[in-house]
mmCIF file of C-alpha atoms in Angstrom:
data_model
loop_
_atom_site.group_PDB
_atom_site.id
_atom_site.type_symbol
_atom_site.label_atom_id
_atom_site.label_comp_id
_atom_site.label_asym_id
_atom_site.label_seq_id
_atom_site.Cartn_x
_atom_site.Cartn_y
_atom_site.Cartn_z
ATOM 1 C CA MET A 5 75.096 85.743 130.289
ATOM 2 C CA GLY A 6 76.142 85.904 126.808
ATOM 3 C CA VAL A 7 76.725 83.358 123.907
ATOM 4 C CA ILE A 8 79.750 81.224 124.361
ATOM 5 C CA ARG A 9 82.170 82.181 121.927
ATOM 6 C CA GLN A 10 85.906 81.115 121.370
ATOM 7 C CA CYS A 11 88.522 83.840 121.460
ATOM 8 C CA PRO A 12 90.693 83.384 118.298
ATOM 9 C CA VAL A 13 93.989 84.755 119.883
ATOM 10 C CA ALA A 14 93.590 83.406 123.575
ATOM 11 C CA GLY A 15 91.928 80.098 122.152
ATOM 12 C CA MET A 16 89.471 80.035 125.281
ATOM 13 C CA LYS A 17 85.787 79.933 125.222
ATOM 14 C CA VAL A 18 84.254 82.761 127.372
ATOM 15 C CA HIS A 19 80.885 84.082 127.814
ATOM 16 C CA SER A 20 80.322 87.523 126.289
ATOM 17 C CA PRO A 21 84.252 87.587 124.968
ATOM 18 C CA VAL A 22 86.740 90.245 125.522
ATOM 19 C CA SER A 23 87.453 93.521 123.984
ATOM 20 C CA CYS A 24 90.759 92.627 122.819
ATOM 21 C CA CYS A 25 93.531 95.075 121.580
ATOM 22 C CA THR A 26 95.053 92.141 119.506
ATOM 23 C CA CYS A 27 91.845 90.674 117.814
ATOM 24 C CA MET A 28 90.006 93.958 118.088
ATOM 25 C CA GLU A 29 86.478 92.099 118.582
ATOM 26 C CA LEU A 30 84.084 94.156 120.423
ATOM 27 C CA PHE A 31 82.019 92.307 122.869
ATOM 28 C CA PRO A 32 79.959 94.169 125.419
ATOM 29 C CA ARG A 33 79.326 92.802 128.732
ATOM 30 C CA ARG A 34 75.961 93.777 130.409
ATOM 31 C CA SER A 35 76.482 95.933 133.501
ATOM 32 C CA THR A 36 74.159 96.205 136.481
ATOM 33 C CA SER A 37 75.184 99.781 137.020
ATOM 34 C CA CYS A 38 74.029 102.783 135.298
ATOM 35 C CA VAL A 39 76.462 102.196 132.665
ATOM 36 C CA PRO A 40 74.588 100.079 130.091
ATOM 37 C CA GLN A 41 77.686 97.951 129.309
ATOM 38 C CA ASP A 42 81.387 97.702 130.161
ATOM 39 C CA TRP A 43 84.489 95.847 128.560
ATOM 40 C CA LEU A 44 86.350 92.920 129.757
ATOM 41 C CA PRO A 45 90.397 92.893 128.994
ATOM 42 C CA CYS A 46 91.479 89.874 126.825
ATOM 43 C CA PRO A 47 93.430 87.285 128.794
ATOM 44 C CA ALA A 48 95.472 86.568 125.792
ATOM 45 C CA PRO A 49 99.307 87.726 126.267
ATOM 46 C CA MET A 50 100.687 90.210 123.651
ATOM 47 C CA ASP A 51 103.064 88.589 121.138
ATOM 48 C CA SER A 52 106.498 89.536 122.575
ATOM 49 C CA THR A 53 108.112 88.465 119.247
ATOM 50 C CA ALA A 54 106.681 91.058 117.305
ATOM 51 C CA PRO A 55 108.762 94.150 116.379
ATOM 52 C CA PRO A 56 108.859 96.797 119.101
ATOM 53 C CA ALA A 57 107.417 99.284 116.624
ATOM 54 C CA TYR A 58 104.488 96.979 115.651
ATOM 55 C CA PRO A 59 101.363 98.964 116.852
ATOM 56 C CA LYS A 60 99.364 97.697 119.952
ATOM 57 C CA MET A 61 95.996 98.221 118.666
ATOM 58 C CA LYS A 62 93.639 100.568 120.863
ATOM 59 C CA VAL A 63 90.172 99.978 119.458
ATOM 60 C CA TYR A 64 87.180 99.774 121.590
ATOM 61 C CA ARG A 65 84.556 100.761 118.889
ATOM 62 C CA ASP A 66 82.847 99.195 116.109
ATOM 63 C CA LYS A 67 84.643 98.354 112.708
ATOM 64 C CA GLU A 68 84.143 101.187 110.360
ATOM 65 C CA ASP A 69 81.427 101.024 107.651
ATOM 66 C CA VAL A 70 83.610 102.236 104.735
ATOM 67 C CA THR A 71 82.094 102.293 101.305
ATOM 68 C CA LEU A 72 83.612 103.685 97.861
ATOM 69 C CA ASP A 73 83.439 107.152 96.648
ATOM 70 C CA PRO A 74 82.542 106.846 93.058
ATOM 71 C CA ASP A 75 83.649 110.457 92.201
ATOM 72 C CA THR A 76 87.210 109.582 93.041
ATOM 73 C CA ALA A 77 87.229 106.282 90.890
ATOM 74 C CA HIS A 78 89.203 105.702 87.809
ATOM 75 C CA ALA A 79 87.161 105.285 84.599
ATOM 76 C CA SER A 80 88.348 101.655 84.482
ATOM 77 C CA LEU A 81 87.060 100.694 87.883
ATOM 78 C CA VAL A 82 83.510 99.362 87.987
ATOM 79 C CA LEU A 83 82.022 99.652 91.827
ATOM 80 C CA SER A 84 79.078 97.421 92.969
ATOM 81 C CA VAL A 85 75.660 99.131 93.542
ATOM 82 C CA ASN A 86 76.377 99.318 97.399
ATOM 83 C CA ARG A 87 79.710 100.596 96.859
ATOM 84 C CA ARG A 88 81.472 98.082 98.746
ATOM 85 C CA SER A 89 83.125 96.188 95.920
ATOM 86 C CA VAL A 90 85.777 97.403 93.055
ATOM 87 C CA THR A 91 86.614 95.532 89.937
ATOM 88 C CA ALA A 92 89.433 96.333 87.476
ATOM 89 C CA THR A 93 88.416 96.180 83.855
ATOM 90 C CA ASP A 94 90.020 97.148 80.510
ATOM 91 C CA THR A 95 87.219 99.114 79.370
ATOM 92 C CA PRO A 96 87.318 102.710 80.487
ATOM 93 C CA GLN A 97 83.528 104.124 81.197
ATOM 94 C CA SER A 98 82.379 107.523 80.145
ATOM 95 C CA LEU A 99 82.638 109.585 83.350
ATOM 96 C CA PRO A 100 82.722 113.242 84.457
ATOM 97 C CA ASN A 101 86.414 114.568 84.485
ATOM 98 C CA SER A 102 86.139 115.884 87.908
ATOM 99 C CA PRO A 103 89.165 117.028 89.624
ATOM 100 C CA GLY A 104 88.896 114.625 92.449
ATOM 101 C CA ARG A 105 88.921 111.433 90.172
ATOM 102 C CA PHE A 106 92.356 109.636 89.519
ATOM 103 C CA ASN A 107 92.700 109.833 85.840
ATOM 104 C CA VAL A 108 96.116 107.767 85.468
ATOM 105 C CA TYR A 109 96.217 105.226 88.310
ATOM 106 C CA SER A 110 93.321 102.810 88.603
ATOM 107 C CA CYS A 111 92.557 103.982 92.219
ATOM 108 C CA VAL A 112 89.547 104.792 94.296
ATOM 109 C CA LEU A 113 89.143 106.337 97.951
ATOM 110 C CA GLY A 114 86.755 105.580 100.626
ATOM 111 C CA THR A 115 83.789 108.101 100.914
ATOM 112 C CA ASP A 116 84.700 109.146 104.392
ATOM 113 C CA GLY A 117 87.997 110.241 105.945
ATOM 114 C CA TYR A 118 89.591 110.624 109.372
ATOM 115 C CA MET A 119 91.444 113.349 111.106
ATOM 116 C CA SER A 120 91.481 111.770 114.754
ATOM 117 C CA GLY A 121 90.906 108.635 116.707
ATOM 118 C CA THR A 122 91.242 104.844 115.810
ATOM 119 C CA HIS A 123 89.597 103.366 113.151
ATOM 120 C CA TYR A 124 89.771 99.864 111.421
ATOM 121 C CA TRP A 125 88.098 98.025 108.321
ATOM 122 C CA ASP A 126 88.263 94.792 106.854
ATOM 123 C CA VAL A 127 88.989 94.015 102.959
ATOM 124 C CA GLU A 128 88.531 90.724 101.268
ATOM 125 C CA VAL A 129 91.104 90.151 98.735
ATOM 126 C CA GLY A 130 90.308 86.618 97.880
ATOM 127 C CA ASP A 131 93.074 84.583 95.871
ATOM 128 C CA LYS A 132 93.535 87.201 93.081
ATOM 129 C CA GLN A 133 96.726 89.731 92.827
ATOM 130 C CA GLY A 134 97.400 92.952 91.277
ATOM 131 C CA TRP A 135 95.835 95.531 94.302
ATOM 132 C CA ALA A 136 97.195 97.815 96.820
ATOM 133 C CA LEU A 137 95.341 99.120 99.776
ATOM 134 C CA GLY A 138 95.913 101.361 102.750
ATOM 135 C CA VAL A 139 95.346 105.023 103.464
ATOM 136 C CA THR A 140 96.138 108.274 101.782
ATOM 137 C CA ARG A 141 95.860 111.906 102.598
ATOM 138 C CA GLU A 142 92.858 113.529 101.134
ATOM 139 C CA SER A 143 95.115 116.172 99.893
ATOM 140 C CA ALA A 144 97.399 113.780 97.771
ATOM 141 C CA ASN A 145 97.761 113.903 94.279
ATOM 142 C CA ARG A 146 95.374 112.073 91.876
ATOM 143 C CA ARG A 147 95.850 113.609 88.680
ATOM 144 C CA GLY A 148 98.926 112.408 86.375
ATOM 145 C CA TRP A 149 101.931 110.262 87.070
ATOM 146 C CA PHE A 150 103.415 110.268 90.400
ATOM 147 C CA ASP A 151 104.985 107.996 92.795
ATOM 148 C CA PHE A 152 102.960 106.625 95.474
ATOM 149 C CA SER A 153 104.998 106.624 99.028
ATOM 150 C CA PRO A 154 104.578 107.799 102.743
ATOM 151 C CA GLU A 155 106.512 110.861 101.497
ATOM 152 C CA GLN A 156 103.994 111.467 99.012
ATOM 153 C CA GLY A 157 100.866 110.912 101.450
ATOM 154 C CA THR A 158 100.103 107.365 100.919
ATOM 155 C CA TRP A 159 100.423 104.153 103.322
ATOM 156 C CA ALA A 160 99.663 100.921 101.633
ATOM 157 C CA ILE A 161 100.988 97.239 100.870
ATOM 158 C CA GLN A 162 100.268 95.517 97.653
ATOM 159 C CA LEU A 163 100.295 92.106 95.978
ATOM 160 C CA SER A 164 101.815 91.627 92.622
ATOM 161 C CA MET A 165 103.716 88.818 90.773
ATOM 162 C CA ASP A 166 103.116 86.761 94.108
ATOM 163 C CA GLN A 167 105.107 89.170 96.032
ATOM 164 C CA TYR A 168 103.806 91.425 98.951
ATOM 165 C CA ARG A 169 105.357 94.491 99.427
ATOM 166 C CA ALA A 170 105.060 97.709 101.174
ATOM 167 C CA VAL A 171 104.375 100.603 99.061
ATOM 168 C CA ASN A 172 107.652 102.875 99.790
ATOM 169 C CA ALA A 173 110.598 104.162 98.073
ATOM 170 C CA GLU A 174 112.237 100.668 98.395
ATOM 171 C CA TRP A 175 108.973 98.688 97.422
ATOM 172 C CA SER A 176 110.079 96.535 100.597
ATOM 173 C CA LEU A 177 109.469 92.727 100.345
ATOM 174 C CA LEU A 178 107.030 91.588 103.061
ATOM 175 C CA ASP A 179 107.554 88.004 104.303
ATOM 176 C CA LEU A 180 104.267 86.458 104.976
ATOM 177 C CA PRO A 181 103.971 82.868 106.437
ATOM 178 C CA GLN A 182 100.483 82.469 104.432
ATOM 179 C CA ARG A 183 98.266 84.280 102.001
ATOM 180 C CA PRO A 184 95.578 86.297 103.889
ATOM 181 C CA ARG A 185 92.376 86.295 101.964
ATOM 182 C CA LYS A 186 91.163 89.136 104.389
ATOM 183 C CA ILE A 187 93.080 92.118 105.308
ATOM 184 C CA ARG A 188 92.394 94.477 108.358
ATOM 185 C CA VAL A 189 93.559 98.067 108.086
ATOM 186 C CA TYR A 190 94.369 99.728 111.460
ATOM 187 C CA LEU A 191 94.700 103.523 111.547
ATOM 188 C CA ASP A 192 95.511 105.507 114.620
ATOM 189 C CA CYS A 193 95.426 109.116 113.571
ATOM 190 C CA ASP A 194 96.589 110.448 117.084
ATOM 191 C CA SER A 195 99.742 108.084 117.511
ATOM 192 C CA GLY A 196 100.571 107.968 113.808
ATOM 193 C CA VAL A 197 100.298 104.605 112.774
ATOM 194 C CA VAL A 198 98.894 102.418 109.977
ATOM 195 C CA GLY A 199 98.880 98.585 110.704
ATOM 196 C CA PHE A 200 97.868 95.534 108.367
ATOM 197 C CA TYR A 201 96.815 92.290 109.882
ATOM 198 C CA ASP A 202 95.336 89.176 108.361
ATOM 199 C CA ALA A 203 91.871 89.757 109.647
ATOM 200 C CA ASP A 204 91.283 85.847 110.107
ATOM 201 C CA THR A 205 94.180 85.100 112.316
ATOM 202 C CA MET A 206 95.252 88.612 113.433
ATOM 203 C CA ALA A 207 98.760 88.005 112.318
ATOM 204 C CA PRO A 208 100.732 91.155 111.722
ATOM 205 C CA ILE A 209 101.648 92.104 108.018
ATOM 206 C CA HIS A 210 103.351 95.666 108.222
ATOM 207 C CA ALA A 211 103.216 98.766 110.055
ATOM 208 C CA PHE A 212 103.913 102.355 109.102
ATOM 209 C CA THR A 213 104.507 105.332 111.493
ATOM 210 C CA ALA A 214 103.639 108.541 110.016
ATOM 211 C CA SER A 215 102.855 111.991 110.425
ATOM 212 C CA PHE A 216 99.518 112.810 109.484
ATOM 213 C CA SER A 217 98.522 116.444 108.419
ATOM 214 C CA GLY A 218 94.844 116.701 107.775
ATOM 215 C CA LYS A 219 92.324 114.107 106.809
ATOM 216 C CA VAL A 220 93.369 110.634 105.495
ATOM 217 C CA CYS A 221 91.035 108.503 103.528
ATOM 218 C CA PRO A 222 90.745 104.650 103.053
ATOM 219 C CA PHE A 223 92.669 104.012 99.604
ATOM 220 C CA PHE A 224 92.558 101.042 97.241
ATOM 221 C CA TRP A 225 94.412 100.365 93.892
ATOM 222 C CA VAL A 226 93.583 97.470 91.481
ATOM 223 C CA TRP A 227 95.181 97.239 88.340
ATOM 224 C CA SER A 228 94.715 93.666 87.341
ATOM 225 C CA VAL A 229 91.832 92.858 85.045
ATOM 226 C CA GLY A 230 89.253 90.904 86.881
ATOM 227 C CA THR A 231 90.778 91.392 90.550
ATOM 228 C CA SER A 232 88.151 92.732 92.959
ATOM 229 C CA LEU A 233 88.499 94.168 96.426
ATOM 230 C CA ASN A 234 85.392 93.639 98.618
ATOM 231 C CA LEU A 235 84.662 95.664 101.939
ATOM 232 C CA CYS A 236 83.439 93.843 104.671
ATOM 233 C CA PRO A 237 80.505 95.598 106.555
ATOM 234 C CA PRO A 238 80.452 95.798 110.166
ATOM 235 C CA GLN A 239 78.885 92.771 112.223
ATOM 236 C CA PRO A 240 75.754 93.551 114.108
ATOM 237 C CA THR A 241 76.265 94.516 117.628
ATOM 238 C CA MET A 242 75.752 91.868 120.377
ATOM 239 C CA ASN A 243 73.071 92.963 123.097
#
Protein backbone atom coordinates (compact mmCIF):
# COMPACT_ATOMS: atom_id res chain seq x y z
CA MET A 1 0.00 0.00 0.00
CA GLY A 2 1.29 3.44 -0.87
CA VAL A 3 2.02 6.37 1.38
CA ILE A 4 -1.01 8.00 2.98
CA ARG A 5 -1.75 11.34 1.37
CA GLN A 6 -4.65 13.75 1.68
CA CYS A 7 -6.57 14.59 -1.46
CA PRO A 8 -6.73 18.41 -1.63
CA VAL A 9 -10.15 18.28 -3.28
CA ALA A 10 -11.98 15.53 -1.44
CA GLY A 11 -10.29 16.27 1.87
CA MET A 12 -9.84 12.54 2.39
CA LYS A 13 -6.73 10.69 3.47
CA VAL A 14 -6.26 7.79 1.13
CA HIS A 15 -3.61 5.24 0.24
CA SER A 16 -1.93 5.70 -3.15
CA PRO A 17 -4.32 8.55 -3.92
CA VAL A 18 -6.36 9.13 -6.95
CA SER A 19 -5.97 10.31 -10.48
CA CYS A 20 -8.31 13.25 -10.45
CA CYS A 21 -9.76 15.31 -13.28
CA THR A 22 -10.22 18.16 -10.83
CA CYS A 23 -6.92 18.32 -8.95
CA MET A 24 -4.99 16.48 -11.69
CA GLU A 25 -2.71 14.77 -9.19
CA LEU A 26 -1.34 11.58 -10.70
CA PHE A 27 -0.97 8.70 -8.28
CA PRO A 28 -0.48 5.19 -9.68
CA ARG A 29 -1.81 2.17 -7.80
CA ARG A 30 0.19 -1.01 -8.17
CA SER A 31 -1.64 -3.75 -10.02
CA THR A 32 -1.12 -7.49 -9.66
CA SER A 33 -2.12 -8.04 -13.27
CA CYS A 34 0.17 -7.79 -16.26
CA VAL A 35 -0.52 -4.05 -16.35
CA PRO A 36 2.16 -2.40 -14.18
CA GLN A 37 -0.21 0.14 -12.67
CA ASP A 38 -3.78 1.37 -12.86
CA TRP A 39 -5.65 4.47 -11.77
CA LEU A 40 -8.38 5.18 -9.27
CA PRO A 41 -11.26 7.65 -9.72
CA CYS A 42 -11.31 10.66 -7.44
CA PRO A 43 -13.98 10.47 -4.71
CA ALA A 44 -14.52 14.24 -4.83
CA PRO A 45 -17.70 15.46 -6.55
CA MET A 46 -17.26 17.96 -9.35
CA ASP A 47 -18.16 21.55 -8.48
CA SER A 48 -21.72 21.94 -9.71
CA THR A 49 -21.53 25.72 -9.27
CA ALA A 50 -18.82 26.15 -11.90
CA PRO A 51 -19.91 27.64 -15.23
CA PRO A 52 -21.08 24.90 -17.63
CA ALA A 53 -18.41 25.86 -20.16
CA TYR A 54 -15.60 25.46 -17.65
CA PRO A 55 -13.40 22.56 -18.70
CA LYS A 56 -13.48 19.25 -16.91
CA MET A 57 -9.82 18.34 -17.01
CA LYS A 58 -8.95 15.09 -18.71
CA VAL A 59 -5.37 14.53 -17.65
CA TYR A 60 -3.93 11.13 -16.88
CA ARG A 61 -0.30 11.89 -17.47
CA ASP A 62 2.60 13.71 -15.90
CA LYS A 63 2.92 17.47 -15.75
CA GLU A 64 4.85 18.88 -18.70
CA ASP A 65 8.49 19.76 -18.17
CA VAL A 66 8.29 23.22 -19.75
CA THR A 67 11.46 25.22 -20.35
CA LEU A 68 11.89 28.60 -22.03
CA ASP A 69 13.17 29.08 -25.56
CA PRO A 70 15.99 31.67 -25.50
CA ASP A 71 15.70 32.21 -29.26
CA THR A 72 12.22 33.72 -28.77
CA ALA A 73 12.99 35.89 -25.70
CA HIS A 74 12.84 39.67 -25.95
CA ALA A 75 16.21 41.32 -25.30
CA SER A 76 15.06 42.85 -22.00
CA LEU A 77 14.26 39.44 -20.49
CA VAL A 78 16.83 37.46 -18.51
CA LEU A 79 16.42 33.68 -18.44
CA SER A 80 17.89 31.49 -15.73
CA VAL A 81 20.57 28.96 -16.61
CA ASN A 82 18.07 26.10 -16.38
CA ARG A 83 15.59 28.11 -18.51
CA ARG A 84 12.81 27.73 -15.95
CA SER A 85 12.72 31.36 -14.85
CA VAL A 86 12.30 34.67 -16.68
CA THR A 87 12.83 38.15 -15.20
CA ALA A 88 12.03 41.53 -16.72
CA THR A 89 14.80 44.15 -16.73
CA ASP A 90 15.20 47.68 -18.09
CA THR A 91 18.52 46.88 -19.80
CA PRO A 92 18.24 45.20 -23.21
CA GLN A 93 20.89 42.61 -23.97
CA SER A 94 22.76 42.35 -27.23
CA LEU A 95 21.16 39.31 -28.85
CA PRO A 96 20.93 37.98 -32.41
CA ASN A 97 18.00 39.59 -34.22
CA SER A 98 16.43 36.27 -35.18
CA PRO A 99 13.02 36.27 -36.91
CA GLY A 100 11.54 34.17 -34.11
CA ARG A 101 12.42 36.66 -31.38
CA PHE A 102 9.91 39.14 -29.92
CA ASN A 103 11.35 42.57 -30.73
CA VAL A 104 8.75 44.91 -29.17
CA TYR A 105 6.83 43.04 -26.49
CA SER A 106 8.82 41.48 -23.62
CA CYS A 107 7.64 37.93 -24.27
CA VAL A 108 9.16 34.47 -24.43
CA LEU A 109 7.74 31.10 -25.49
CA GLY A 110 8.18 27.59 -24.20
CA THR A 111 10.67 25.42 -26.03
CA ASP A 112 8.15 22.75 -27.00
CA GLY A 113 4.73 23.17 -28.59
CA TYR A 114 1.70 20.90 -28.76
CA MET A 115 -0.67 19.86 -31.53
CA SER A 116 -2.78 17.19 -29.85
CA GLY A 117 -3.63 15.70 -26.47
CA THR A 118 -3.93 17.25 -23.01
CA HIS A 119 -1.11 19.05 -21.26
CA TYR A 120 -0.59 21.12 -18.14
CA TRP A 121 2.15 23.02 -16.34
CA ASP A 122 2.46 25.18 -13.24
CA VAL A 123 3.90 28.69 -13.11
CA GLU A 124 4.95 30.34 -9.85
CA VAL A 125 3.95 34.01 -10.05
CA GLY A 126 4.58 34.92 -6.40
CA ASP A 127 3.38 38.31 -5.18
CA LYS A 128 4.58 40.39 -8.14
CA GLN A 129 2.48 41.73 -11.01
CA GLY A 130 3.06 43.00 -14.52
CA TRP A 131 2.80 39.64 -16.26
CA ALA A 132 0.64 37.54 -18.56
CA LEU A 133 0.78 33.81 -19.27
CA GLY A 134 -1.05 31.21 -21.32
CA VAL A 135 -0.55 29.74 -24.78
CA THR A 136 -0.06 31.13 -28.27
CA ARG A 137 0.04 29.74 -31.76
CA GLU A 138 3.58 29.01 -32.88
CA SER A 139 2.72 30.92 -36.06
CA ALA A 140 1.44 34.03 -34.22
CA ASN A 141 3.14 37.37 -34.83
CA ARG A 142 6.26 38.18 -32.79
CA ARG A 143 7.57 41.24 -34.60
CA GLY A 144 6.44 44.83 -34.27
CA TRP A 145 3.28 46.16 -32.63
CA PHE A 146 0.14 44.03 -32.60
CA ASP A 147 -2.78 43.05 -30.38
CA PHE A 148 -2.75 39.98 -28.15
CA SER A 149 -6.11 38.23 -28.33
CA PRO A 150 -7.64 34.83 -29.13
CA GLU A 151 -8.43 36.18 -32.61
CA GLN A 152 -4.71 36.79 -33.09
CA GLY A 153 -3.77 33.38 -31.70
CA THR A 154 -3.04 34.05 -28.01
CA TRP A 155 -5.05 32.78 -25.03
CA ALA A 156 -3.78 34.24 -21.77
CA ILE A 157 -4.58 35.92 -18.47
CA GLN A 158 -2.71 38.82 -16.89
CA LEU A 159 -2.18 40.64 -13.60
CA SER A 160 -1.58 44.39 -13.82
CA MET A 161 -2.45 47.27 -11.48
CA ASP A 162 -3.93 44.77 -8.99
CA GLN A 163 -6.45 43.53 -11.55
CA TYR A 164 -6.66 40.10 -13.16
CA ARG A 165 -7.92 40.19 -16.72
CA ALA A 166 -8.43 37.85 -19.64
CA VAL A 167 -6.23 38.87 -22.54
CA ASN A 168 -8.95 39.43 -25.12
CA ALA A 169 -10.49 42.29 -27.06
CA GLU A 170 -12.47 43.42 -24.00
CA TRP A 171 -9.68 42.81 -21.47
CA SER A 172 -12.37 41.14 -19.35
CA LEU A 173 -11.96 41.67 -15.61
CA LEU A 174 -11.62 38.43 -13.60
CA ASP A 175 -12.98 38.22 -10.06
CA LEU A 176 -10.66 36.06 -7.94
CA PRO A 177 -11.39 35.40 -4.26
CA GLN A 178 -7.68 35.41 -3.47
CA ARG A 179 -4.43 36.05 -5.27
CA PRO A 180 -2.84 32.78 -6.43
CA ARG A 181 0.90 32.40 -6.00
CA LYS A 182 1.04 29.56 -8.50
CA ILE A 183 -1.09 29.16 -11.63
CA ARG A 184 -1.81 25.95 -13.51
CA VAL A 185 -2.27 26.22 -17.27
CA TYR A 186 -4.33 23.40 -18.77
CA LEU A 187 -4.40 22.81 -22.52
CA ASP A 188 -6.71 20.38 -24.31
CA CYS A 189 -5.73 20.58 -27.96
CA ASP A 190 -8.36 18.12 -29.16
CA SER A 191 -11.32 19.78 -27.41
CA GLY A 192 -10.07 23.32 -27.97
CA VAL A 193 -9.84 24.42 -24.34
CA VAL A 194 -7.34 26.53 -22.39
CA GLY A 195 -8.03 26.65 -18.64
CA PHE A 196 -6.35 28.47 -15.76
CA TYR A 197 -6.44 27.36 -12.11
CA ASP A 198 -4.98 28.31 -8.76
CA ALA A 199 -2.46 25.46 -8.62
CA ASP A 200 -2.54 25.28 -4.82
CA THR A 201 -6.34 25.08 -4.39
CA MET A 202 -7.44 24.11 -7.93
CA ALA A 203 -9.97 26.96 -7.84
CA PRO A 204 -10.86 27.88 -11.44
CA ILE A 205 -9.69 31.26 -12.72
CA HIS A 206 -10.75 31.45 -16.36
CA ALA A 207 -11.20 29.32 -19.47
CA PHE A 208 -11.13 29.94 -23.20
CA THR A 209 -12.64 27.78 -25.92
CA ALA A 210 -10.62 27.86 -29.08
CA SER A 211 -10.10 26.33 -32.47
CA PHE A 212 -6.42 25.60 -32.73
CA SER A 213 -4.77 25.34 -36.12
CA GLY A 214 -1.21 24.12 -35.93
CA LYS A 215 1.10 23.99 -32.95
CA VAL A 216 0.52 26.05 -29.78
CA CYS A 217 3.27 26.94 -27.30
CA PRO A 218 3.44 28.06 -23.67
CA PHE A 219 3.44 31.87 -23.62
CA PHE A 220 4.91 34.30 -21.08
CA TRP A 221 4.84 38.11 -21.09
CA VAL A 222 6.67 40.00 -18.31
CA TRP A 223 6.81 43.80 -18.50
CA SER A 224 7.24 45.04 -14.93
CA VAL A 225 10.94 45.44 -14.10
CA GLY A 226 11.97 42.97 -11.40
CA THR A 227 9.00 40.66 -11.92
CA SER A 228 9.84 36.99 -12.44
CA LEU A 229 7.86 33.96 -13.56
CA ASN A 230 9.14 30.55 -12.52
CA LEU A 231 8.20 27.26 -14.15
CA CYS A 232 7.67 24.42 -11.70
CA PRO A 233 9.39 21.16 -12.71
CA PRO A 234 7.44 17.89 -12.57
CA GLN A 235 7.49 16.03 -9.28
CA PRO A 236 9.20 12.62 -9.16
CA THR A 237 6.84 9.80 -10.10
CA MET A 238 5.62 7.63 -7.22
CA ASN A 239 6.50 3.95 -7.54
